[in-house]
Coordinates of C-alpha atoms in Angstrom, one line a residue:
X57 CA -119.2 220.6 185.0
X58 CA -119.8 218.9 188.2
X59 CA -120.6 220.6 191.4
X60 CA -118.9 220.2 195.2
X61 CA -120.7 218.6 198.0
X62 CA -122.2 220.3 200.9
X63 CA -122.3 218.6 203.8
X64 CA -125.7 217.0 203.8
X65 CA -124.4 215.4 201.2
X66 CA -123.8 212.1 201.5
X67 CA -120.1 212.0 200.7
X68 CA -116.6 210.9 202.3
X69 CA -113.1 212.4 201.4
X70 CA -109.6 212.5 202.2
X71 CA -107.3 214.2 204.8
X72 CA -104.0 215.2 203.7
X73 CA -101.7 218.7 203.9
X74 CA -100.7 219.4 201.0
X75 CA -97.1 219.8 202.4
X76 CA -97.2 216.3 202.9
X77 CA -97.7 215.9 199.1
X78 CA -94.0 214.7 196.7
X79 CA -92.2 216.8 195.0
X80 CA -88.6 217.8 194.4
X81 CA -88.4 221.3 197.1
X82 CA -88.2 219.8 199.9
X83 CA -92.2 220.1 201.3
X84 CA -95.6 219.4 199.1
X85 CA -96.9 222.5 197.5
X86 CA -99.8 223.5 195.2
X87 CA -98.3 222.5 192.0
X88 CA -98.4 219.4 189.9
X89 CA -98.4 217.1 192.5
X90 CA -101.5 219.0 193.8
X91 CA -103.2 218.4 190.7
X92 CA -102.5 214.8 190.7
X93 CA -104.3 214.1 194.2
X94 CA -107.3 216.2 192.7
X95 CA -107.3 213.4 190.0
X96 CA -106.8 210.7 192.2
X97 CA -109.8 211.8 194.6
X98 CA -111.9 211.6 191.6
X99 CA -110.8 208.4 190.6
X100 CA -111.8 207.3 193.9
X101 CA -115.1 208.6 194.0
X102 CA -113.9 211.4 196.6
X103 CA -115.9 214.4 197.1
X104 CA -113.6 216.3 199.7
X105 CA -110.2 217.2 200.2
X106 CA -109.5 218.2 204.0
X107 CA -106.5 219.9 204.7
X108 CA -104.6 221.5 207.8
X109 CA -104.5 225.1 208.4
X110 CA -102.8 226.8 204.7
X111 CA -101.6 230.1 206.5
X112 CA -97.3 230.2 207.2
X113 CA -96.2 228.0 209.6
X114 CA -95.0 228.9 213.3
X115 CA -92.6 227.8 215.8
X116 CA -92.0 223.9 215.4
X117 CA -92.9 224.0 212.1
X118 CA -96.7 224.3 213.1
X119 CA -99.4 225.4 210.7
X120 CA -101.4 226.0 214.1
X121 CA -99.0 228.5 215.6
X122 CA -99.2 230.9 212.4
X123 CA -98.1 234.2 212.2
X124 CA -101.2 235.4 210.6
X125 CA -104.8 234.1 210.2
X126 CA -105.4 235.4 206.7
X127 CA -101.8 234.6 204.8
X128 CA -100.8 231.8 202.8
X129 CA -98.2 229.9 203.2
X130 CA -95.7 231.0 200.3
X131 CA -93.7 227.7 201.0
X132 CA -96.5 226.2 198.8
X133 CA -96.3 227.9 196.2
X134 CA -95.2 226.2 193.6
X135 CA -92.1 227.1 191.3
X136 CA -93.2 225.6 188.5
X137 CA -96.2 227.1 187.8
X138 CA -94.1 230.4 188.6
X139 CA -91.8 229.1 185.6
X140 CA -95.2 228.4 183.5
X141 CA -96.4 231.5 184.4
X142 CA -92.9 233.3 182.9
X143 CA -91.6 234.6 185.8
X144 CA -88.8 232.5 186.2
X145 CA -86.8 230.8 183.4
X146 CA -87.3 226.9 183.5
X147 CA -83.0 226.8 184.0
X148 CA -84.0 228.9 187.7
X149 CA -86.0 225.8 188.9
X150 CA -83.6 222.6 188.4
X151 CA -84.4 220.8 191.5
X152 CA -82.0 220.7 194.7
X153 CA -80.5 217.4 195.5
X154 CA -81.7 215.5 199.1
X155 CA -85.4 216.9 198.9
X156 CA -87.5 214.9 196.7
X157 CA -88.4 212.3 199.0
X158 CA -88.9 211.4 202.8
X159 CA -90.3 213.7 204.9
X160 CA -90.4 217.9 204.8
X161 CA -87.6 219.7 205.0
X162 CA -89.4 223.2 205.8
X163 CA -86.4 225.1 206.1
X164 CA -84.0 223.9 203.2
X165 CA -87.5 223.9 201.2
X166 CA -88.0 228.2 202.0
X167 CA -83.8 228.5 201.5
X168 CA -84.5 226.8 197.7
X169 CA -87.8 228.9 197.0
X170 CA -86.9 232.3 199.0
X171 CA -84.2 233.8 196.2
X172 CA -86.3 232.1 193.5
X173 CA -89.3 233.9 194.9
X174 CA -87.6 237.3 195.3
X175 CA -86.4 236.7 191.4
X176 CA -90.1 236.6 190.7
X177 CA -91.2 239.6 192.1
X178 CA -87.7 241.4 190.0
X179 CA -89.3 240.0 187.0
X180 CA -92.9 241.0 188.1
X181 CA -91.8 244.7 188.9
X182 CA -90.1 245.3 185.9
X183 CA -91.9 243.5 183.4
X184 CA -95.2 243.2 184.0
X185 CA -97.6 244.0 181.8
X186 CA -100.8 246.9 182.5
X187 CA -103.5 243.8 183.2
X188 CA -100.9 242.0 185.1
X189 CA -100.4 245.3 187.3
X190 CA -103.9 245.9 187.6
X191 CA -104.6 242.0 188.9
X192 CA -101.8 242.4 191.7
X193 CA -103.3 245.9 193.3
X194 CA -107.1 244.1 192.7
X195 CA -105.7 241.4 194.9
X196 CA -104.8 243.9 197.3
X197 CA -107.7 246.2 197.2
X198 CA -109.6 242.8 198.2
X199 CA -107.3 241.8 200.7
X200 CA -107.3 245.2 202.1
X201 CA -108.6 244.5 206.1
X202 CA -105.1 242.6 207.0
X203 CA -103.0 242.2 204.0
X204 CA -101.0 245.8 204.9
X205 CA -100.7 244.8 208.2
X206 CA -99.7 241.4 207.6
X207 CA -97.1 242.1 204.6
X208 CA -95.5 244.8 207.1
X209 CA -95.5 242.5 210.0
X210 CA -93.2 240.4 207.8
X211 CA -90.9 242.7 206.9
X212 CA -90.2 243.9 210.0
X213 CA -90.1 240.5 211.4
X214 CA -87.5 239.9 208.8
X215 CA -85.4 242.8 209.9
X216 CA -85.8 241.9 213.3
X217 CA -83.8 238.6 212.3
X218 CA -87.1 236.4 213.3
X219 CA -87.4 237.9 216.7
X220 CA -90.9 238.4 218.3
X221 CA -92.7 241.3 217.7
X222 CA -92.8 242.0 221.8
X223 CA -89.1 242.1 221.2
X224 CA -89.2 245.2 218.5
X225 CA -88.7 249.1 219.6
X226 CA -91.0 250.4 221.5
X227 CA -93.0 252.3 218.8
X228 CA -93.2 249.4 216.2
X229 CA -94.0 247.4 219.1
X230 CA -97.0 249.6 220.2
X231 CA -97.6 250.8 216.4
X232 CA -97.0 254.5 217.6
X233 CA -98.5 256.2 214.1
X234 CA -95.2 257.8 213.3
X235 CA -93.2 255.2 213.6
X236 CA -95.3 252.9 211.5
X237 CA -95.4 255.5 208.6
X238 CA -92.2 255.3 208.5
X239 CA -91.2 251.7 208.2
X240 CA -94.0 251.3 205.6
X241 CA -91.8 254.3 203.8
X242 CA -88.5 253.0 204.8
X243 CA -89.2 249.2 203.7
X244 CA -91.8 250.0 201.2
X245 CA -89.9 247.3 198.5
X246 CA -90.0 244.6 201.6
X247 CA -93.6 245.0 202.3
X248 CA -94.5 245.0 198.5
X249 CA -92.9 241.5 198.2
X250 CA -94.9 239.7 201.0
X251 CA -97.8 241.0 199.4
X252 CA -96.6 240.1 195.9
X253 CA -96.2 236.3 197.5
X254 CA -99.7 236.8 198.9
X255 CA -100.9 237.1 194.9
X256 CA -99.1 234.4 193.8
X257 CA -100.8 231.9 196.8
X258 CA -104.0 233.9 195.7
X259 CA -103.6 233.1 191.8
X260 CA -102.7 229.2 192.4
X261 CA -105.0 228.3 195.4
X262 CA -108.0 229.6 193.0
X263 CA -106.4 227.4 190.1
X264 CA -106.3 224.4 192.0
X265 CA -109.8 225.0 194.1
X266 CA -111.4 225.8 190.2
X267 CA -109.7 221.9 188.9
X268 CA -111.4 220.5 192.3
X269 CA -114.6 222.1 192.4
X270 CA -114.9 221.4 188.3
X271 CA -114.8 217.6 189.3
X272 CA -117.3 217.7 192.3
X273 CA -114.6 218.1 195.1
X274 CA -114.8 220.3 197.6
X275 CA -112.1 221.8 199.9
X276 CA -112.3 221.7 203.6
X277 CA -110.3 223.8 205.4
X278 CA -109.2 223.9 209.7
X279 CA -109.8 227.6 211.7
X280 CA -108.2 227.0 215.2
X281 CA -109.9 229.2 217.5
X282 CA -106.9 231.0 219.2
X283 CA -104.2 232.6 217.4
X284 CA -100.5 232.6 217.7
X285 CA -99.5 235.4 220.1
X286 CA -96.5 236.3 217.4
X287 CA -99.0 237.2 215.0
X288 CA -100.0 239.9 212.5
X289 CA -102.9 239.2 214.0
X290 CA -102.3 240.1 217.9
X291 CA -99.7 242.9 216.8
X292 CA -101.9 245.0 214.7
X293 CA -105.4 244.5 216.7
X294 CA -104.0 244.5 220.5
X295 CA -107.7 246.3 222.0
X296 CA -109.5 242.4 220.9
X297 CA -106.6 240.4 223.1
X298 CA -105.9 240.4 226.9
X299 CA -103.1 242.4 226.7
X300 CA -101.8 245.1 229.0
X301 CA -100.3 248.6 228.0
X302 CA -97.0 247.1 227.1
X303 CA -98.4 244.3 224.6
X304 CA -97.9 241.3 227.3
X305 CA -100.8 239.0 227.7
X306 CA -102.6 239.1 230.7
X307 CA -104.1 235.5 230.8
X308 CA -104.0 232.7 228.0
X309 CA -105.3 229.9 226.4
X310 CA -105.4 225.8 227.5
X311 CA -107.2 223.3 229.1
X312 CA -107.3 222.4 233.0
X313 CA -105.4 219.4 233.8
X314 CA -106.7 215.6 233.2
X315 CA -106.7 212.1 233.2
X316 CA -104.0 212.9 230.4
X317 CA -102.0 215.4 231.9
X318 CA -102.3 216.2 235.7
X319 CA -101.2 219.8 235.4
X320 CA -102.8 220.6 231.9
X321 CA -102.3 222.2 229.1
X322 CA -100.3 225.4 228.7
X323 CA -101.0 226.5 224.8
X324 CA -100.2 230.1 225.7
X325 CA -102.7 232.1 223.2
X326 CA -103.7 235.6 224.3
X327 CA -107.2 235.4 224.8
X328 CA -109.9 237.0 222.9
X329 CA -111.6 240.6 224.8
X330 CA -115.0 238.8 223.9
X331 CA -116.9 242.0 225.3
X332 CA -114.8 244.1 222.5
X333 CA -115.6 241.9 220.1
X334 CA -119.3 241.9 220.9
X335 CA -119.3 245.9 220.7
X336 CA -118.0 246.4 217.3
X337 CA -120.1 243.3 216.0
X338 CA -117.2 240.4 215.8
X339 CA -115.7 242.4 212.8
X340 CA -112.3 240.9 213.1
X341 CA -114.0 237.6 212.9
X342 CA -116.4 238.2 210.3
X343 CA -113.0 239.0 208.4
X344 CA -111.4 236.3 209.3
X345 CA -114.3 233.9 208.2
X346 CA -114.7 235.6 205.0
X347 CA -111.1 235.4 204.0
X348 CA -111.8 231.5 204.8
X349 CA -114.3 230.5 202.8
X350 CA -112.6 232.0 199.8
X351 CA -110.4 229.4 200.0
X352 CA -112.3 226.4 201.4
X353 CA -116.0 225.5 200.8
X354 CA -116.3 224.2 204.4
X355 CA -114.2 224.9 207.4
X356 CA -113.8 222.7 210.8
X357 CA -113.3 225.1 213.4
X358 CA -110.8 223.7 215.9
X359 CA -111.9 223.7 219.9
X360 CA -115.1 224.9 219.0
X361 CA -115.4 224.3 222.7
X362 CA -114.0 227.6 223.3
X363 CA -116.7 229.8 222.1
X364 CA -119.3 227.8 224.7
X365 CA -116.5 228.3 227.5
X366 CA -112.9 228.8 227.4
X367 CA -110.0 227.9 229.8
X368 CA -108.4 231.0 231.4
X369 CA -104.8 231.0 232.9
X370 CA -103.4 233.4 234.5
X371 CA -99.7 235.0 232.4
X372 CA -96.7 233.8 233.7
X373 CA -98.1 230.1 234.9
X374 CA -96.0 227.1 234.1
X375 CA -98.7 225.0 233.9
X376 CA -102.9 225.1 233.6
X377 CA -103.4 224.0 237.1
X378 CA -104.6 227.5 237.9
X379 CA -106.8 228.6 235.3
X380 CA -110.4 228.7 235.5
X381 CA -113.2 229.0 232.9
X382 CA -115.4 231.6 232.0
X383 CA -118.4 231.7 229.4
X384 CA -117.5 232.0 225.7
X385 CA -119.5 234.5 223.8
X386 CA -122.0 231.8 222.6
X387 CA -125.2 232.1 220.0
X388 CA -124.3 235.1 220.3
X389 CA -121.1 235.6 218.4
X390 CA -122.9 232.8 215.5
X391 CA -126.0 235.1 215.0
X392 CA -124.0 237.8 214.2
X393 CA -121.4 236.0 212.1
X394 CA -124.3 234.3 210.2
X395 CA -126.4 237.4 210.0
X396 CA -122.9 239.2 208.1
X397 CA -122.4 236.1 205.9
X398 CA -125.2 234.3 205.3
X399 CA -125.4 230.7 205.4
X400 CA -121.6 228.5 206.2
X401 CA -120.6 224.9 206.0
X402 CA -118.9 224.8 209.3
X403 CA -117.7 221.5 211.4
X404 CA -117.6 221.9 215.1
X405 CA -114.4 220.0 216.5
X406 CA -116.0 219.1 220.0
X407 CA -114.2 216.5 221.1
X408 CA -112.6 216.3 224.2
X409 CA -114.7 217.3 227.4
X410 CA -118.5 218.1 225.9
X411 CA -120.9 219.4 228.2
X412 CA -124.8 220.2 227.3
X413 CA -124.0 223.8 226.7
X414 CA -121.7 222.9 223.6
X415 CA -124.0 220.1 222.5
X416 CA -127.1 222.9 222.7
X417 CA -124.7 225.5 221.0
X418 CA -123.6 223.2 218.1
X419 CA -127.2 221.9 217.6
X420 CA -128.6 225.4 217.8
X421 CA -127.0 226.4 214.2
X422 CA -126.9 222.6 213.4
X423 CA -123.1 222.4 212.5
X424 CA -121.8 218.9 212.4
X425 CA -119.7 217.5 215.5
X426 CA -117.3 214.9 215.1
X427 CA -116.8 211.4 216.0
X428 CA -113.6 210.0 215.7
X429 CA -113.7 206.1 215.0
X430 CA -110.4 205.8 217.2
X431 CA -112.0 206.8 219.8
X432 CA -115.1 204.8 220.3
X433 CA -113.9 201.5 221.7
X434 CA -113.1 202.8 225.0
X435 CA -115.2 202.1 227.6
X436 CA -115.0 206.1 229.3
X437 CA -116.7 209.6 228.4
X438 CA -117.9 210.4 225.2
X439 CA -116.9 207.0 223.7
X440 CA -120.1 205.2 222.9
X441 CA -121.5 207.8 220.9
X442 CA -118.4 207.6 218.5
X443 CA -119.7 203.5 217.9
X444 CA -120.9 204.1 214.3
X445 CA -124.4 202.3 215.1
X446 CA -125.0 205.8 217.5
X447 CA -123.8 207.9 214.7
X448 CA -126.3 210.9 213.5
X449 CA -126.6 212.5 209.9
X450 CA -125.5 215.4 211.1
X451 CA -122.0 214.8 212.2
X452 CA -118.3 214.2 210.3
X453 CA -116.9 210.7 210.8
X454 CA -113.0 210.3 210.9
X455 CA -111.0 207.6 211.1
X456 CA -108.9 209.6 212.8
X457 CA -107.1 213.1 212.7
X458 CA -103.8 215.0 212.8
X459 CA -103.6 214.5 216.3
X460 CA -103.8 210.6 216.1
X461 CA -101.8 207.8 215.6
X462 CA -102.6 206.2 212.2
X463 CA -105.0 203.9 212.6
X464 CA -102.7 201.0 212.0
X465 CA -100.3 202.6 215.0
X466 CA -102.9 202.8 216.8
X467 CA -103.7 199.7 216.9
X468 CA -100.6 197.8 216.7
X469 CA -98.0 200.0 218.6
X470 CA -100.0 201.2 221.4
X471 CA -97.8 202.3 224.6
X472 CA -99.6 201.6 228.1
X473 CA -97.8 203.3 231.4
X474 CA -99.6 200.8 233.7
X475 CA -100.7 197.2 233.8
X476 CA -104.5 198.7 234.2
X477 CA -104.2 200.5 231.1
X478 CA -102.9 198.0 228.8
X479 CA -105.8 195.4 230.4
X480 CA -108.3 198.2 229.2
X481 CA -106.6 198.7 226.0
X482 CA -106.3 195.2 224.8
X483 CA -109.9 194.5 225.7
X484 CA -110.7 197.8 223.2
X485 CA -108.8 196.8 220.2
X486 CA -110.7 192.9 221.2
X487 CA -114.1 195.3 220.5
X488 CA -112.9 197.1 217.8
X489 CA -112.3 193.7 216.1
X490 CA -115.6 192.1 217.1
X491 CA -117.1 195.2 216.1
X492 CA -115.5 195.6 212.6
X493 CA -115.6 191.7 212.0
X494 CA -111.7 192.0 211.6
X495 CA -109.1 189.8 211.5
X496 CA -106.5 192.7 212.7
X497 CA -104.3 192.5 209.9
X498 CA -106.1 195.6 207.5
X499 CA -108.0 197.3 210.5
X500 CA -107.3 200.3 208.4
X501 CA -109.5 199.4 206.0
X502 CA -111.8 197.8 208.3
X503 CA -112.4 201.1 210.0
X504 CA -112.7 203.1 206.6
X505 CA -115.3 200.7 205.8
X506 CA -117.4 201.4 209.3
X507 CA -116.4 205.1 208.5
X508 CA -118.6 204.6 205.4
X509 CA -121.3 202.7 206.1
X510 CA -121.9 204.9 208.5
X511 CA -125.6 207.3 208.8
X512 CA -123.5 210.0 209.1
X513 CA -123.6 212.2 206.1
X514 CA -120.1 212.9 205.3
X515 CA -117.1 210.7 206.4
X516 CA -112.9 211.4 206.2
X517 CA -110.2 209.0 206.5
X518 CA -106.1 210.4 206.4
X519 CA -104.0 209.7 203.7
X520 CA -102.2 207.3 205.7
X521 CA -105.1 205.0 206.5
X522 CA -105.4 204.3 203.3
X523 CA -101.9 203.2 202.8
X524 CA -101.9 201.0 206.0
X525 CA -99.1 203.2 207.5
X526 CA -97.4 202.8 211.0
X527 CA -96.9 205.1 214.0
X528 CA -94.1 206.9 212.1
X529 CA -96.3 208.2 209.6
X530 CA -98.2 210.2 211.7
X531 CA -98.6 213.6 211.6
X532 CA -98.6 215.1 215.1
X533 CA -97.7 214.2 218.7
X534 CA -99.6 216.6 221.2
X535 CA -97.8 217.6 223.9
X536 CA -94.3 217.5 222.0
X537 CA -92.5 220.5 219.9
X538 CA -90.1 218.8 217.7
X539 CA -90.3 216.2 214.9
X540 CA -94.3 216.8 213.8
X541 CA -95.9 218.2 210.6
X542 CA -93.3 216.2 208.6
X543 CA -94.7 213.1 207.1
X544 CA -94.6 213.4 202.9
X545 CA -96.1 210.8 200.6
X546 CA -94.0 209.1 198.4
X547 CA -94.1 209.2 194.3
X548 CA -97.0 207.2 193.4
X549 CA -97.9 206.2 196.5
X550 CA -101.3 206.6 196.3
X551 CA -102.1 204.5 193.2
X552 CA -104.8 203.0 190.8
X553 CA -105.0 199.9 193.4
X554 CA -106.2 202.1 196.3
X555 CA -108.4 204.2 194.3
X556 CA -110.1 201.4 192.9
X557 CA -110.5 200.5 196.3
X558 CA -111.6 203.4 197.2
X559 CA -114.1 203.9 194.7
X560 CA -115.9 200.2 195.3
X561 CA -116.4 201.2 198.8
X562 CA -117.7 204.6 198.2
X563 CA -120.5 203.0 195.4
X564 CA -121.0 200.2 197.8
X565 CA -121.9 202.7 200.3
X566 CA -123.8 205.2 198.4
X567 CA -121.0 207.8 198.8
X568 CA -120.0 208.7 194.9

């Protein structure tokens, strides 16, 4: 049995959600299809499988806005391994018309799987078997610092007809003792069943993670630093967050405004009580981590910015003009962490605005940064050290990320506001061709192949790239709500032509 990579190994991988994999439900999920990309990877001489953040998805269909740090996502679970698996009759999971193919349908997906899901759990509760039981409460016994929380918080958000949990009664807002005993009495069958889904996402992520890992691939999962203010989390642990006595946050999260955006960036996460934190020895975050690298055998941690400094805005602001920043909790908060788990594959996302401080920080516990191929054509900031002649061992090199254009987008449909700025972006794509010794017409591949002959220990391209795809195929536009998160691979898409491709490139560059 082969072994996954760490990340001083040399080694290059893919990017892709799995619910952008095909399949007949409407999103991707952890099933077959799942299984299929774990083969292909290998065919391509892949040793990592990045992936978006797994937990339920939020407000505009976000996996970055979740409503818990810990949870799966049950829309990836997979019906037919539910079927395999007995708890639902192969007749319960003919596929729906209209979802096989284009992009994810994340609501008509979780109407399909919801009352196939609550069938399971029928089955499950009357017919499981003693080991069976005995699995489920293990799973819960493990899961025991946030799955009771988190479960209720999902029943009650049910109840509550998806409203916000600011929005509940006063003592389920508040989690006044009593009236928390209660509901947990009152909705006990409710609560059971998120944590039954929570078994299921258990059972099948460690299936698939054990087919990776037995091939030599690793998983690489994404922690963003905040977390979604209509959380589990934020509702049952208000004393880490700025929040006052009625549960409102006092100041949020974002960034200060720039040659971007000249009032900034609202994202509106409560902020962390670092000083809390600190007292009681990061516990929530030690937690948190753990539950992570069960899943994922490295983790990027997203604005890792924030624990060097972090942008403070006052509640109630429109926009991020009038924040301010105040010092993160630093080595600090990594010595601890370390100290409670030992030794972590972490990336640092630091992009964006990267002053000494975060540089020394990163360094310090020498987690790989990131340089984004994308971005290191431009003659401004941070660019040059993104050229892959500047590039470090230590550091992750993308094509580009979730946030980007595809590559080909990029540089093809490129939008310029002003006459200055499309004279500064046509003479970066004119670099990026000298640079790459391209032609234009496959600067996907071009980059993938800079990406890999790279110094830089471990390298990741997105699924698109490697099809050549267009702006439409990208995954998200900052700055907007609607439309993101969507993009699905086709059927076969991803074939023996491009993994042979794939695989020649990685041997030529010493990356199988």
């Amino acid at each position: 049995m082969k072994m996954p990579p760490t990340l001083e190994t040399r080694a290059s991988g893919v990017l892709l959600h799995p619910t952008s994999l095909p399949g007949p439900y409407g999103t991707g999920d952890l099933g077959p299809a799942a299984r299929e990309f774990v083969d292909f990877l290998a065919a391509s001489a892949q040793r990592w499988w990045q992936m978006l953040p797994v937990a339920p998805i939020g407000p505009g269909d976000s996996p970055y806005a979740a409503p818990s740090a810990f949870a799966g996502n049950p829309l990836l679970l997979s019906l037919e391994d539910i079927s395999r698996s007995g708890l639902l009759a192969k007749r319960d999971i003919a596929p729906p018309r209209g979802l096989a193919q284009g992009r994810a349908k994340f609501a008509a997906a979780w109407a399909v799987k919801e009352p196939l899901l609550r069938k399971a759990f029928e089955r499950f509760t009357r017919d499981a078997d003693e080991a069976e039981r005995q699995a489920f409460d293990g799973f819960r016994a493990g899961a025991a610092c946030w799955l009771p929380d988190y479960a209720l918080f999902a029943a009650l958000k049910g109840l509550h007809g998806g409203r916000t949990w600011s929005e509940w009664d006063r003592g389920l807002r508040l989690r006044d003792r009593e009236s928390i005993a209660h509901a947990r009495e009152a909705h006990a069958d409710e609560v059971r069943f998120h944590e039954f889904l929570q078994f299921l996402f258990d059972r099948q992520w460690q299936a698939l993670r054990t087919r990776a890992n037995g091939k030599g691939i690793g998983l690489i999962g994404d922690l963003p630093i905040f977390v979604a203010r209509d959380s589990a989390d934020v509702w049952a642990n208000p004393q880490i967050f700025e929040l006052d006595a009625e549960g409102m946050p006092v100041r949020v999260a974002g960034v200060p405004p720039d040659y971007f955006s000249a009032t900034g960036q609202l994202w509106g996460n409560p902020l962390y009580r670092w000083d809390v934190l600190r007292e009681h020895g990061y516990g929530w975050w030690v937690g948190r981590l753990r539950s992570t690298y069960q899943r994922f055998d490295a983790v990027r941690i997203d604005h890792f910015i924030g624990f060097s400094r972090f942008y403070a805005i006052p509640a109630g602001e429109k926009t991020a003009v009038n924040g301010k920043y105040e010092a993160g909790p630093g080595a600090d908060f990594f010595e601890k962490v370390l100290a409670a788990l030992g030794p972590v594959a972490l990336i640092a996302e630091d992009l964006g605005t990267v002053t000494p401080e975060v540089k020394a920080l990163r360094d310090q516990f020498a987690f790989p940064g990131m340089r984004v191929l994308q971005f290191a054509f431009s003659p401004d900031g941070e660019s040059p050290s993104y050229l892959p002649h500047n590039h470090v061992r230590r550091c992750v090199v993308y094509t580009g990320t979730h946030d980007n254009d595809t590559s080909a987008g990029w540089f093809r449909t490129a939008k310029f506001r002003t006459a200055k700025e499309r004279k500064a972006g046509v003479a970066e794509r004119a670099l990026c061709m000298r640079y790459a010794a391209s032609d234009g017409r496959e600067i996907h591949w071009d980059l993938i192949r800079l990406a890999m002959g790279s110094v830089a220990d471990t390298t990741i391209f997105p699924a698109q790239d490697l099809l050549g795809l267009g702006s439409d195929a990208r995954m998200n536009l900052p700055g907007t709500a609607d439309g993101n998160w969507s993009w699905r691979l086709r059927e076969g898409q991803l074939g023996t032509r491009v993994a042979k491709r794939l695989s020649e490139m990685a041997r030529t560059y010493g990356r199988a």
